[in-house]
XYZ file of C-alpha atoms in Angstrom:
559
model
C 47.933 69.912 162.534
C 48.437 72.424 165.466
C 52.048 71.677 166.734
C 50.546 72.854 170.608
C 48.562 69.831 170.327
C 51.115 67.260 170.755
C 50.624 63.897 172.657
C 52.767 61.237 170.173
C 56.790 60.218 172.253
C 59.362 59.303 169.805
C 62.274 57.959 170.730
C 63.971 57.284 167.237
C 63.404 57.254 163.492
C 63.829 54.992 160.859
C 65.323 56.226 157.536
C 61.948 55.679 155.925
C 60.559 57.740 158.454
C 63.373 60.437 157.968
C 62.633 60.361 154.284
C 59.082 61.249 155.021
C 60.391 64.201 157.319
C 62.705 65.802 154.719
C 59.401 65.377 151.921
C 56.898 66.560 153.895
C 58.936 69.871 155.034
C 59.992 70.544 150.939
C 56.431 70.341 150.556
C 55.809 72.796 153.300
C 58.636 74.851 152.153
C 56.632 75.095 148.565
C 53.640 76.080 149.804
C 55.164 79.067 151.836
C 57.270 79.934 148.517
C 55.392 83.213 148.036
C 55.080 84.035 151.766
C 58.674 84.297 152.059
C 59.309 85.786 148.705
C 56.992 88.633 150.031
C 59.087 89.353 153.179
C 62.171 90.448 150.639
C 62.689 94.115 152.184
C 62.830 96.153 149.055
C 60.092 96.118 146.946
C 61.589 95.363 143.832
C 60.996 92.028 142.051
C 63.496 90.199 143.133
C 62.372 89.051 146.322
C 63.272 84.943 145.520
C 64.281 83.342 148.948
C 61.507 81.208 149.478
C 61.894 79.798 145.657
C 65.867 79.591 146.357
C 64.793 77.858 149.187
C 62.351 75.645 147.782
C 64.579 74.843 144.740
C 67.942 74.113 146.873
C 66.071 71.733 149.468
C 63.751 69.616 146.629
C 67.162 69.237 144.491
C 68.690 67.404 147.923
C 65.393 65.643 148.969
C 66.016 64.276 144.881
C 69.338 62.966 146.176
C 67.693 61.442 149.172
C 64.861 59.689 147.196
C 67.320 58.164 145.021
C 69.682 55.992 147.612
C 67.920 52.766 149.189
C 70.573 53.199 152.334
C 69.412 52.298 155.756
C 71.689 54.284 157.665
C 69.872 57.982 158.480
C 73.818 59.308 158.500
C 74.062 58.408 154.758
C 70.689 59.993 154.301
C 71.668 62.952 155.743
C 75.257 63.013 153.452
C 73.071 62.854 150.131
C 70.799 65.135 151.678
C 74.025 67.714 152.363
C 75.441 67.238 148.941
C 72.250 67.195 147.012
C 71.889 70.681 148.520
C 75.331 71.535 147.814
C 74.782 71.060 143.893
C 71.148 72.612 144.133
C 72.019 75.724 146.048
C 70.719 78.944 144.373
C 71.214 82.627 145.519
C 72.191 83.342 149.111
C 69.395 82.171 150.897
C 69.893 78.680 148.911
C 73.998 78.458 149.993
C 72.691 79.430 153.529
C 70.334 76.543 153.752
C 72.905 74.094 152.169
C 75.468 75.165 154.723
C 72.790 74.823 157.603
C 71.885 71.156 155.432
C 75.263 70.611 155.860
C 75.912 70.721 159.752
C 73.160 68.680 159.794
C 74.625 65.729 157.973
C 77.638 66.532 160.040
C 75.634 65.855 163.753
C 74.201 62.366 162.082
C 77.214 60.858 160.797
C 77.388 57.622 160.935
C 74.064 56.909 162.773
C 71.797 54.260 161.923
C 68.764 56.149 163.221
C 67.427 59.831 164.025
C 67.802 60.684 167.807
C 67.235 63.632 169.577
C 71.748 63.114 170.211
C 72.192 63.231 166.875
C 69.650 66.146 165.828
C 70.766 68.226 168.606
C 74.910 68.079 167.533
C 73.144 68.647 164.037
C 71.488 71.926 164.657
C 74.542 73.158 166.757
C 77.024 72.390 164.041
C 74.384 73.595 161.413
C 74.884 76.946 162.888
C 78.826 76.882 163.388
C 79.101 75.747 159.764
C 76.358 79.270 158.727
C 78.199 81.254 160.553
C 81.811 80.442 159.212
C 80.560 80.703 155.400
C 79.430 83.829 155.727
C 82.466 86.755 155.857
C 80.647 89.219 157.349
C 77.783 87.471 159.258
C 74.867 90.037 160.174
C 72.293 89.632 163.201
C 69.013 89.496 162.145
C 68.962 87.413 159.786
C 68.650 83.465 159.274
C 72.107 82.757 161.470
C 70.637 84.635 164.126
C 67.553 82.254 163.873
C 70.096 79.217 163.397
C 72.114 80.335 166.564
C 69.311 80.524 168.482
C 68.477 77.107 167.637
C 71.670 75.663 168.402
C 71.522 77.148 171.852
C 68.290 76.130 172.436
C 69.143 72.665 171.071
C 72.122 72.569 173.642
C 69.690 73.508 176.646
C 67.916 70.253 175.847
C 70.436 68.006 176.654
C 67.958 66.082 179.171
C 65.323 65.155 176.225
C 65.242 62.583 174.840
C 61.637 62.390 173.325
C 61.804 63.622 169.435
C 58.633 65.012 169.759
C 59.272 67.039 172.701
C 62.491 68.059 171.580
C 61.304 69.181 167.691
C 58.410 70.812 169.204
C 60.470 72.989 171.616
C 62.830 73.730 168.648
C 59.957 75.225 166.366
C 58.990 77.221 169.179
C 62.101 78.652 169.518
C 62.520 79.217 165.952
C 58.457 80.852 165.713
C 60.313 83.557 168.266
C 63.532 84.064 166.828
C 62.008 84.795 163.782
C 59.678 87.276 165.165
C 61.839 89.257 166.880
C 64.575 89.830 164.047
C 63.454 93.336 163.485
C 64.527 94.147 166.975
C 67.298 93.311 165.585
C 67.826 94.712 162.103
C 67.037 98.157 161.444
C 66.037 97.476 157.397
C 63.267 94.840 158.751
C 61.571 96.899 161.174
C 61.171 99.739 158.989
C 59.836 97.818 156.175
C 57.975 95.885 158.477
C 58.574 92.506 157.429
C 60.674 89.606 159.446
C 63.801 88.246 157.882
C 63.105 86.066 154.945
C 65.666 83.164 155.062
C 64.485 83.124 158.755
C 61.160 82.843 158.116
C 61.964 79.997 155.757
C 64.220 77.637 157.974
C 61.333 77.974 160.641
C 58.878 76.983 158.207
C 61.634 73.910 157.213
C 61.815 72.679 160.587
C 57.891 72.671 161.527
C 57.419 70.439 158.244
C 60.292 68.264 159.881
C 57.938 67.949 162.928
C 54.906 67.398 161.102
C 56.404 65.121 158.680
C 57.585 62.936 162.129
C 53.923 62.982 163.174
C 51.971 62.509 160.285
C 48.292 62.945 161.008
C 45.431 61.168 158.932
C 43.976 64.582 158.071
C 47.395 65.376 156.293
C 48.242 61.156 155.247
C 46.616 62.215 151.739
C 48.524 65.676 151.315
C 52.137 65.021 152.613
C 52.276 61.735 150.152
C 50.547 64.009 147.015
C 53.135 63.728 144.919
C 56.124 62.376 147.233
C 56.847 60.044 144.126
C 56.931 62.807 141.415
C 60.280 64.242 142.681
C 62.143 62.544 140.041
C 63.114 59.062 138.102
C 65.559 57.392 139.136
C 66.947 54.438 137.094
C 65.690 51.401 138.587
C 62.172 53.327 138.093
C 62.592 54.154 134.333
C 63.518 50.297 134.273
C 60.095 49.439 135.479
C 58.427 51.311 133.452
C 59.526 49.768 130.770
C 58.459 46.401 132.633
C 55.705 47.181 133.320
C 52.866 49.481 132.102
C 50.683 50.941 134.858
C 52.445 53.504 138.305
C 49.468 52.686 140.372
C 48.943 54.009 143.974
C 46.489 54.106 146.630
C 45.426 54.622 149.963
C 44.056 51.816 152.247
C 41.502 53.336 155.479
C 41.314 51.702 158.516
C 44.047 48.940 157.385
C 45.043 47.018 159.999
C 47.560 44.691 159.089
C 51.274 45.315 159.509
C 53.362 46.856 156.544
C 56.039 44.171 156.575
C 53.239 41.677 156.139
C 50.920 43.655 153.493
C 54.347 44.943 151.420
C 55.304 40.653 150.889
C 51.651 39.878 149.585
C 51.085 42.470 147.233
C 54.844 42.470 146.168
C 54.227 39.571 143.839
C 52.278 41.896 141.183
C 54.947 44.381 140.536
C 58.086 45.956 141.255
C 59.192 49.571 142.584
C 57.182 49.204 145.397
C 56.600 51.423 148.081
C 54.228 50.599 151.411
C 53.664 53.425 154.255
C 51.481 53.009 157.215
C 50.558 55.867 159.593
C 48.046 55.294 162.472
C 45.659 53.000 159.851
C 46.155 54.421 156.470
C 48.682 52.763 153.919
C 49.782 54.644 151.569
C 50.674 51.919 148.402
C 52.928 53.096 145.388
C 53.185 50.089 142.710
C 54.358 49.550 139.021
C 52.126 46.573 137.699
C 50.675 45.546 133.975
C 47.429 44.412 136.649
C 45.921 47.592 138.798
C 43.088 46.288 138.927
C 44.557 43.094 140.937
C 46.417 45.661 142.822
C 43.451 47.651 144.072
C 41.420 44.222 144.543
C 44.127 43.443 146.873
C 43.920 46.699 148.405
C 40.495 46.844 149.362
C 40.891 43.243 151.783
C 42.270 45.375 154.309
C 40.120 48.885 154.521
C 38.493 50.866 152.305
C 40.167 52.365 148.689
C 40.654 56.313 148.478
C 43.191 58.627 146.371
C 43.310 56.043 143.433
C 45.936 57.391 140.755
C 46.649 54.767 138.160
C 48.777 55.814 134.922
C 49.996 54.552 131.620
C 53.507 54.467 131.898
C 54.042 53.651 128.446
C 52.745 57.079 127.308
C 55.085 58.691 129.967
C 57.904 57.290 128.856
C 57.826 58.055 125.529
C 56.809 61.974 126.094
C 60.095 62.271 128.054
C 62.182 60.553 125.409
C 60.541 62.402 123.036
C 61.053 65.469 125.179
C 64.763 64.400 125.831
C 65.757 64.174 122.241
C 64.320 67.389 121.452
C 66.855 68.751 124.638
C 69.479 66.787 123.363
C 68.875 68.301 119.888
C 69.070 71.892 120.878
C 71.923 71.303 122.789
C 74.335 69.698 119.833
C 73.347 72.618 117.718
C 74.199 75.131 119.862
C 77.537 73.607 120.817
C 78.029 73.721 116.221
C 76.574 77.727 116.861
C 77.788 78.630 120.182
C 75.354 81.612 120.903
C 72.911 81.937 123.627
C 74.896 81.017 126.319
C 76.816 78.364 125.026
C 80.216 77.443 123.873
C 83.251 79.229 122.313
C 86.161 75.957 121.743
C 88.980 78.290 120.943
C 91.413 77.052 123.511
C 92.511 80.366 125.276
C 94.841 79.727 127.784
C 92.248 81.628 130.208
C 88.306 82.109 129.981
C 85.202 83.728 131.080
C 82.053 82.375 132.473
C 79.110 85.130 132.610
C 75.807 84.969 134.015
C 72.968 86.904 132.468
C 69.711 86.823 131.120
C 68.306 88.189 128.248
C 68.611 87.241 124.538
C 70.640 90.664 124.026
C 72.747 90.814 127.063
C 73.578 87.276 126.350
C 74.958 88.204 123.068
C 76.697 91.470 123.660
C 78.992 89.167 127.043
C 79.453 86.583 123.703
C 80.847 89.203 121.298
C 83.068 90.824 123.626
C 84.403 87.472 124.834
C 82.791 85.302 127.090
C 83.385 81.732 126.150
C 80.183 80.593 127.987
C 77.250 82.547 129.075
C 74.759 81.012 131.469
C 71.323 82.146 131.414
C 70.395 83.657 134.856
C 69.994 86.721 136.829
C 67.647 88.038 139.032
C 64.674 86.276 140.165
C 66.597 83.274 137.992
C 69.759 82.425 139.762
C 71.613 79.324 138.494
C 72.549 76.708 140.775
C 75.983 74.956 141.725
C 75.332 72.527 139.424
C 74.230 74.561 136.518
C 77.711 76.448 136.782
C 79.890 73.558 137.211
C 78.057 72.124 133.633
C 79.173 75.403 132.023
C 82.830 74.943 133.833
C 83.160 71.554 132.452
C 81.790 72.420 128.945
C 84.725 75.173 128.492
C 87.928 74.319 126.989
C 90.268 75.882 129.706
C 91.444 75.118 133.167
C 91.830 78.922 134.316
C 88.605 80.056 134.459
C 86.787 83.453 135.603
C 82.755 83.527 136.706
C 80.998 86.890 136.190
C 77.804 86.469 138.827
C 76.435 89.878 137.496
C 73.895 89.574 140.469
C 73.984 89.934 143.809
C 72.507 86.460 144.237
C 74.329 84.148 142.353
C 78.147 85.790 143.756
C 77.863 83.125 146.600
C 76.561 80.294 144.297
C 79.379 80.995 142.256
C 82.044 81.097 145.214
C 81.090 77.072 145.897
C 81.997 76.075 142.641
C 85.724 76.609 143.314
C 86.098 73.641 145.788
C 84.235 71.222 143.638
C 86.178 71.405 139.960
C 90.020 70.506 139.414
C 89.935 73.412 137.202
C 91.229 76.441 138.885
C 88.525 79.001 139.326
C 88.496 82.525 140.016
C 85.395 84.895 140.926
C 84.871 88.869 140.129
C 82.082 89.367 141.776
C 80.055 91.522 139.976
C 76.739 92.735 141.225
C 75.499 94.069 137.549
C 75.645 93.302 134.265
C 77.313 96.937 133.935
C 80.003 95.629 136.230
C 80.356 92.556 134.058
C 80.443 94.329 130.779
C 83.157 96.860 132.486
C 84.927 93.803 133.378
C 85.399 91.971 130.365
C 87.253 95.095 129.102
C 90.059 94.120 131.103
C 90.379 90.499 130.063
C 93.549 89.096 128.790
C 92.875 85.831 127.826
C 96.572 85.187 127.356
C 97.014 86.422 130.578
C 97.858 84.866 134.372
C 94.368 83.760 136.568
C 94.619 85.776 139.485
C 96.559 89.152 137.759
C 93.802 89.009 134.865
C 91.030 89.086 137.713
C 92.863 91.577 139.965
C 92.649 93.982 136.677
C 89.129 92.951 136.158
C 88.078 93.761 139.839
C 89.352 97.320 140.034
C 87.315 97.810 136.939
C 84.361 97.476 139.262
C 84.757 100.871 140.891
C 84.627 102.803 137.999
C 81.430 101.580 137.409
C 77.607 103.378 138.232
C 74.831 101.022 137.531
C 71.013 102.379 137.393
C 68.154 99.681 136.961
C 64.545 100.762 136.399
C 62.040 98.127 137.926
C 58.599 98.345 139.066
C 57.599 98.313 143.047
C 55.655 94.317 143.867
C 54.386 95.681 147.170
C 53.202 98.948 148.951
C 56.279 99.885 151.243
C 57.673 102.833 153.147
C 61.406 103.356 152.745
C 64.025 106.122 153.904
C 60.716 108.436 154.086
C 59.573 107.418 150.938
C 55.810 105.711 150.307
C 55.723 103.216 147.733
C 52.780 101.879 146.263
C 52.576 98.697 144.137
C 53.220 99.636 140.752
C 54.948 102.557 141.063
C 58.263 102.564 138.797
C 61.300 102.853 140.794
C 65.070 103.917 139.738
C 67.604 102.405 141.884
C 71.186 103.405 141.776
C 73.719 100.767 142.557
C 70.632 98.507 144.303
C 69.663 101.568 146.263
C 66.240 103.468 145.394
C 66.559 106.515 144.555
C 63.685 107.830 142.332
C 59.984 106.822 142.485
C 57.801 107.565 139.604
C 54.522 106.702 137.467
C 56.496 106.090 134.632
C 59.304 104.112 133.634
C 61.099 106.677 130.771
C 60.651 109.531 133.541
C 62.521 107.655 136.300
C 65.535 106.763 133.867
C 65.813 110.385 133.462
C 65.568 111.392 137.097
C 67.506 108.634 137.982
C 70.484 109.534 135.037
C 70.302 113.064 136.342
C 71.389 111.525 140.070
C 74.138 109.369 138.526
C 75.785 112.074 136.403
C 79.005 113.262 138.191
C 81.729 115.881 136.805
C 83.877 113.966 135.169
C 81.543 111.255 133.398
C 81.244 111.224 129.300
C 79.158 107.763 128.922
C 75.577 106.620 128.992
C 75.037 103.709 127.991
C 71.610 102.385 128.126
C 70.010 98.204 127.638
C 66.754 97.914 127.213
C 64.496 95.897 128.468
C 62.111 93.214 126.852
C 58.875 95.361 127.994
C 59.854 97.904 126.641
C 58.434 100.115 123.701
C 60.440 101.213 120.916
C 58.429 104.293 120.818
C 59.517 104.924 124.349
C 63.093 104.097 123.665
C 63.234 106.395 121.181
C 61.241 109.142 123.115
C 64.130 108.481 125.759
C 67.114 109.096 123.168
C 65.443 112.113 122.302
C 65.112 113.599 125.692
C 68.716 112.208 126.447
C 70.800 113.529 123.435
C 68.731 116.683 124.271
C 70.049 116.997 127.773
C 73.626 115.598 127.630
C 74.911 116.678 124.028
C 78.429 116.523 125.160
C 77.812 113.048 126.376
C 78.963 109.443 124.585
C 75.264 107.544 124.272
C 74.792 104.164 123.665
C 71.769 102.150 123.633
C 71.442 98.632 122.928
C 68.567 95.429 123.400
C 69.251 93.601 126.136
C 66.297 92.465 126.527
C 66.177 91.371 129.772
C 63.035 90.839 132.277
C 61.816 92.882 135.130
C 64.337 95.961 134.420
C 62.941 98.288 131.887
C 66.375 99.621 131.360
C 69.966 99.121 132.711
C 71.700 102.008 133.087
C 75.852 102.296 133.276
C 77.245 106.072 133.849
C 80.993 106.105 133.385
């Protein structure tokens, strides 16, 4: 659908019609996932916002799916808090913030109105802008801002079609000129990511309102396979067959089509747009189901299946989950739980089967699997919060990514909750040898946080994208060394750029390497690295041990 091509005047929206907004722009937001990953600025492998994005908007569109209210300002609240819990790396906690001032405009409305969308957008900004300490222009609260202004100048609109359209618009050009306005965009020559994705968020919102035929079939694809609720798993244990179909040229009302067919089944959901119905039905009769169908147009996108099969995959595949998870709460490795009940404790964040055990044995009482281009969500650390024995309890982040994910969980436990924000799992490591955990909360992190300057972290990744950076020409593939998330060295090969990049680290006064190592990489070129290492720095402390973490061929700490 070309949004310049716009003829349709709505003056409100139903809460079904709301849901259908929110699905169809996740959906949107999934198919752009590796556009807006692409637009991250360095060209390192961690360029996630569209999948932090993606993953933070379908958790609250789960919420949303799973509350029969007919209020949109209840919607809305799910849809804020769904977020909330969902939210992964910055881009993520932006968009739940934005989510949030959203929910804020519609409360207490019983149906979407240009009124209550416009105080949403404005407040969606306000509420960007305040959770961020140092905001930066450029970036996804300039786009937001924008909005909000723009939102404001259409105070005489009433039309939802008008005013949505105007908004994309304004958010198609605020996106394109944020390299006017950040120096780091233009010269990489991308547009800001998180920018780029709430644009792409709100245009699905306007198509979703619209709903063509052309798109009936692919907005719907799969708008019941966000989840089970309950009442669903209920069913299919009712009944045996999830059948759905679309009905062409139908041209009876919903109300009256929804009553007929309801006698055959339950969980039943009926959409009309223009004349297609969209029919969602759990029966033990399909074949009633699509007899009934075809009275009223003709039959297309027929999915019927056996339920019974379903269902007992997933409680096979739950038992298997539940399972793992008792025996690693009897053998609490691999990022789960020590019960010694320390007055204080440590949650850290890491991935890798070696990392995860070195943050155990020096001790964290829970380590949660994540890092970068994997960053946990709100919910994911509040189920490792809850699962430790201890109501003082530090988070370790060691990522850039997950420092604001893990700054939300302090306002939703009774347990009181203290972040060092570490960047690296160097920083962490450095970290943990300050930990007292007989110690007080807040003196314990203080200690733990001045640790962090001490600290020199070198990561060697491999470039995802041909780039041009601080005058130097990167070509996909090429190995990179970056010092402290800067890049400093680029190379052909990855035991060549830890050197180059060790020899930049090494100051005066430092006596430690210490070296992880990566899952990709070879033991012969670990030990060819050792070699060259002890060979260049005899007077130097080296340590080397598996980390075994993705995308970084080694971690590097110089103290």
């Amino acid at each position: 659908m070309l949004i310049d091509q716009i003829d349709q005047e709505i003056k409100q929206l139903n809460t079904a019609e709301f849901k259908q907004m929110l699905i169809v722009a996740t959906k949107k937001l999934k198919e752009a996932e590796e556009e807006v990953n692409d637009l991250n600025i360095y060209p390192v492998p961690d360029g996630d916002t569209g999948s932090n994005m993606y993953l933070t908007l379908s958790n609250a569109v789960e919420e949303v799916k799973k509350t029969n209210s007919n209020t949109v300002g209840d919607l809305a609240d799910k849809l804020s808090m769904g977020a909330l819990m969902g939210a992964r790396g910055n881009s993520g906690v932006i968009l739940s913030q934005l989510l949030k001032g959203l929910a804020n405009g519609m409360e207490d409305s019983d149906v979407l109105t240009v009124d209550n969308l416009s105080a949403g957008l404005q407040q969606a900004a306000d509420i960007a802008y305040q959770a961020v300490m140092k905001p930066v222009e450029g970036t996804i609260l300039t786009v937001a801002r924008e909005i909000a202004e723009k939102a404001e100048e259409l105070s005489d609109v009433h039309d939802l079609t008008e005013f949505m359209y105007k908004i994309v618009k304004q958010a198609r050009e605020s996106v394109a000129k944020t390299p006017q306005l950040l120096e780091v965009l233009d010269e990489a020559g991308v547009v800001d990511a998180g920018g780029k994705g709430y644009e792409i968020f709100l245009r699905g919102l306007l198509e979703g309102m619209l709903a063509e035929e052309e798109e009936f079939e692919e907005i719907f694809a799969g708008s019941f396979a966000l989840g089970h609720t309950k009442e669903e798993q209920e069913s299919e244990e009712k009944f045996g067959y999830c059948t759905e179909f679309i009905v062409k040229g139908a041209e009876v009302e919903v109300d009256e089509f929804r009553e007929k067919i309801s006698a055959l089944g339950d969980s039943l959901v009926v959409v009309k747009t223009q004349d297609l119905l969209k029919v969602h039905i759990h029966t033990d009769h399909p074949g009633e189901a699509l007899e009934f169908g075809i009275e009223y147009g003709d039959l297309t996108n027929i999915k019927i299946d056996n339920m019974s099969e379903q269902h007992h995959e997933r409680i096979r595949q739950e038992a298997e989950r539940d399972a793992q998870e008792q025996a690693t709460k009897e053998d609490p490795k691999d990022g789960e739980i020590d019960t010694s009940a320390d007055e204080l404790a440590v949650l850290a964040v890491t991935v890798g089967d070696g990392l995860q055990d070195i943050f155990d044995q020096i001790g964290a009482h829970y380590v949660l699997k994540g890092g970068q281009s994997f960053n946990p969500s709100t919910k994911d650390l509040l189920n490792g919060i809850e699962k430790i024995d201890a109501s003082d309890i530090i988070i370790l982040p060691n990522n850039k990514n997950v420092i604001s994910t893990a700054k939300q969980v302090k306002d939703l436990t009774e347990k009181n909750i203290e972040i060092v924000p570490t960047k690296t799992v160097p920083q962490g490591i450095a970290a943990m040898m300050m930990f007292n955990p007989q110690g007080e909360l807040s003196a314990v992190s203080d200690d733990m946080k001045e640790e962090l300057e001490y600290v020199k972290t070198g990561e060697i990744t491999y470039a995802v994208r041909d780039t041009e950076i601080s005058d130097m020409k990167i070509e996909k593939g090429d190995i990179l060394g970056l010092q402290d998330g800067d890049i400093e060295v680029v190379t052909g090969n990855y035991n060549q750029a830890a050197l180059n990049l060790i020899d930049h680290m090494v100051e005066d006064l430092d006596s430690l390497i210490t070296i992880y190592v990566g899952e990709e990489t070879t033991a012969e070129k670990k030990e060819e690295l050792i070699d060259k290492l002890e060979e260049k720095y005899p007077d130097f402390d080296l340590e080397v041990h598996t980390g075994g973490q993705p995308i970084y061929y080694y971690i590097i700490s110089v103290e």
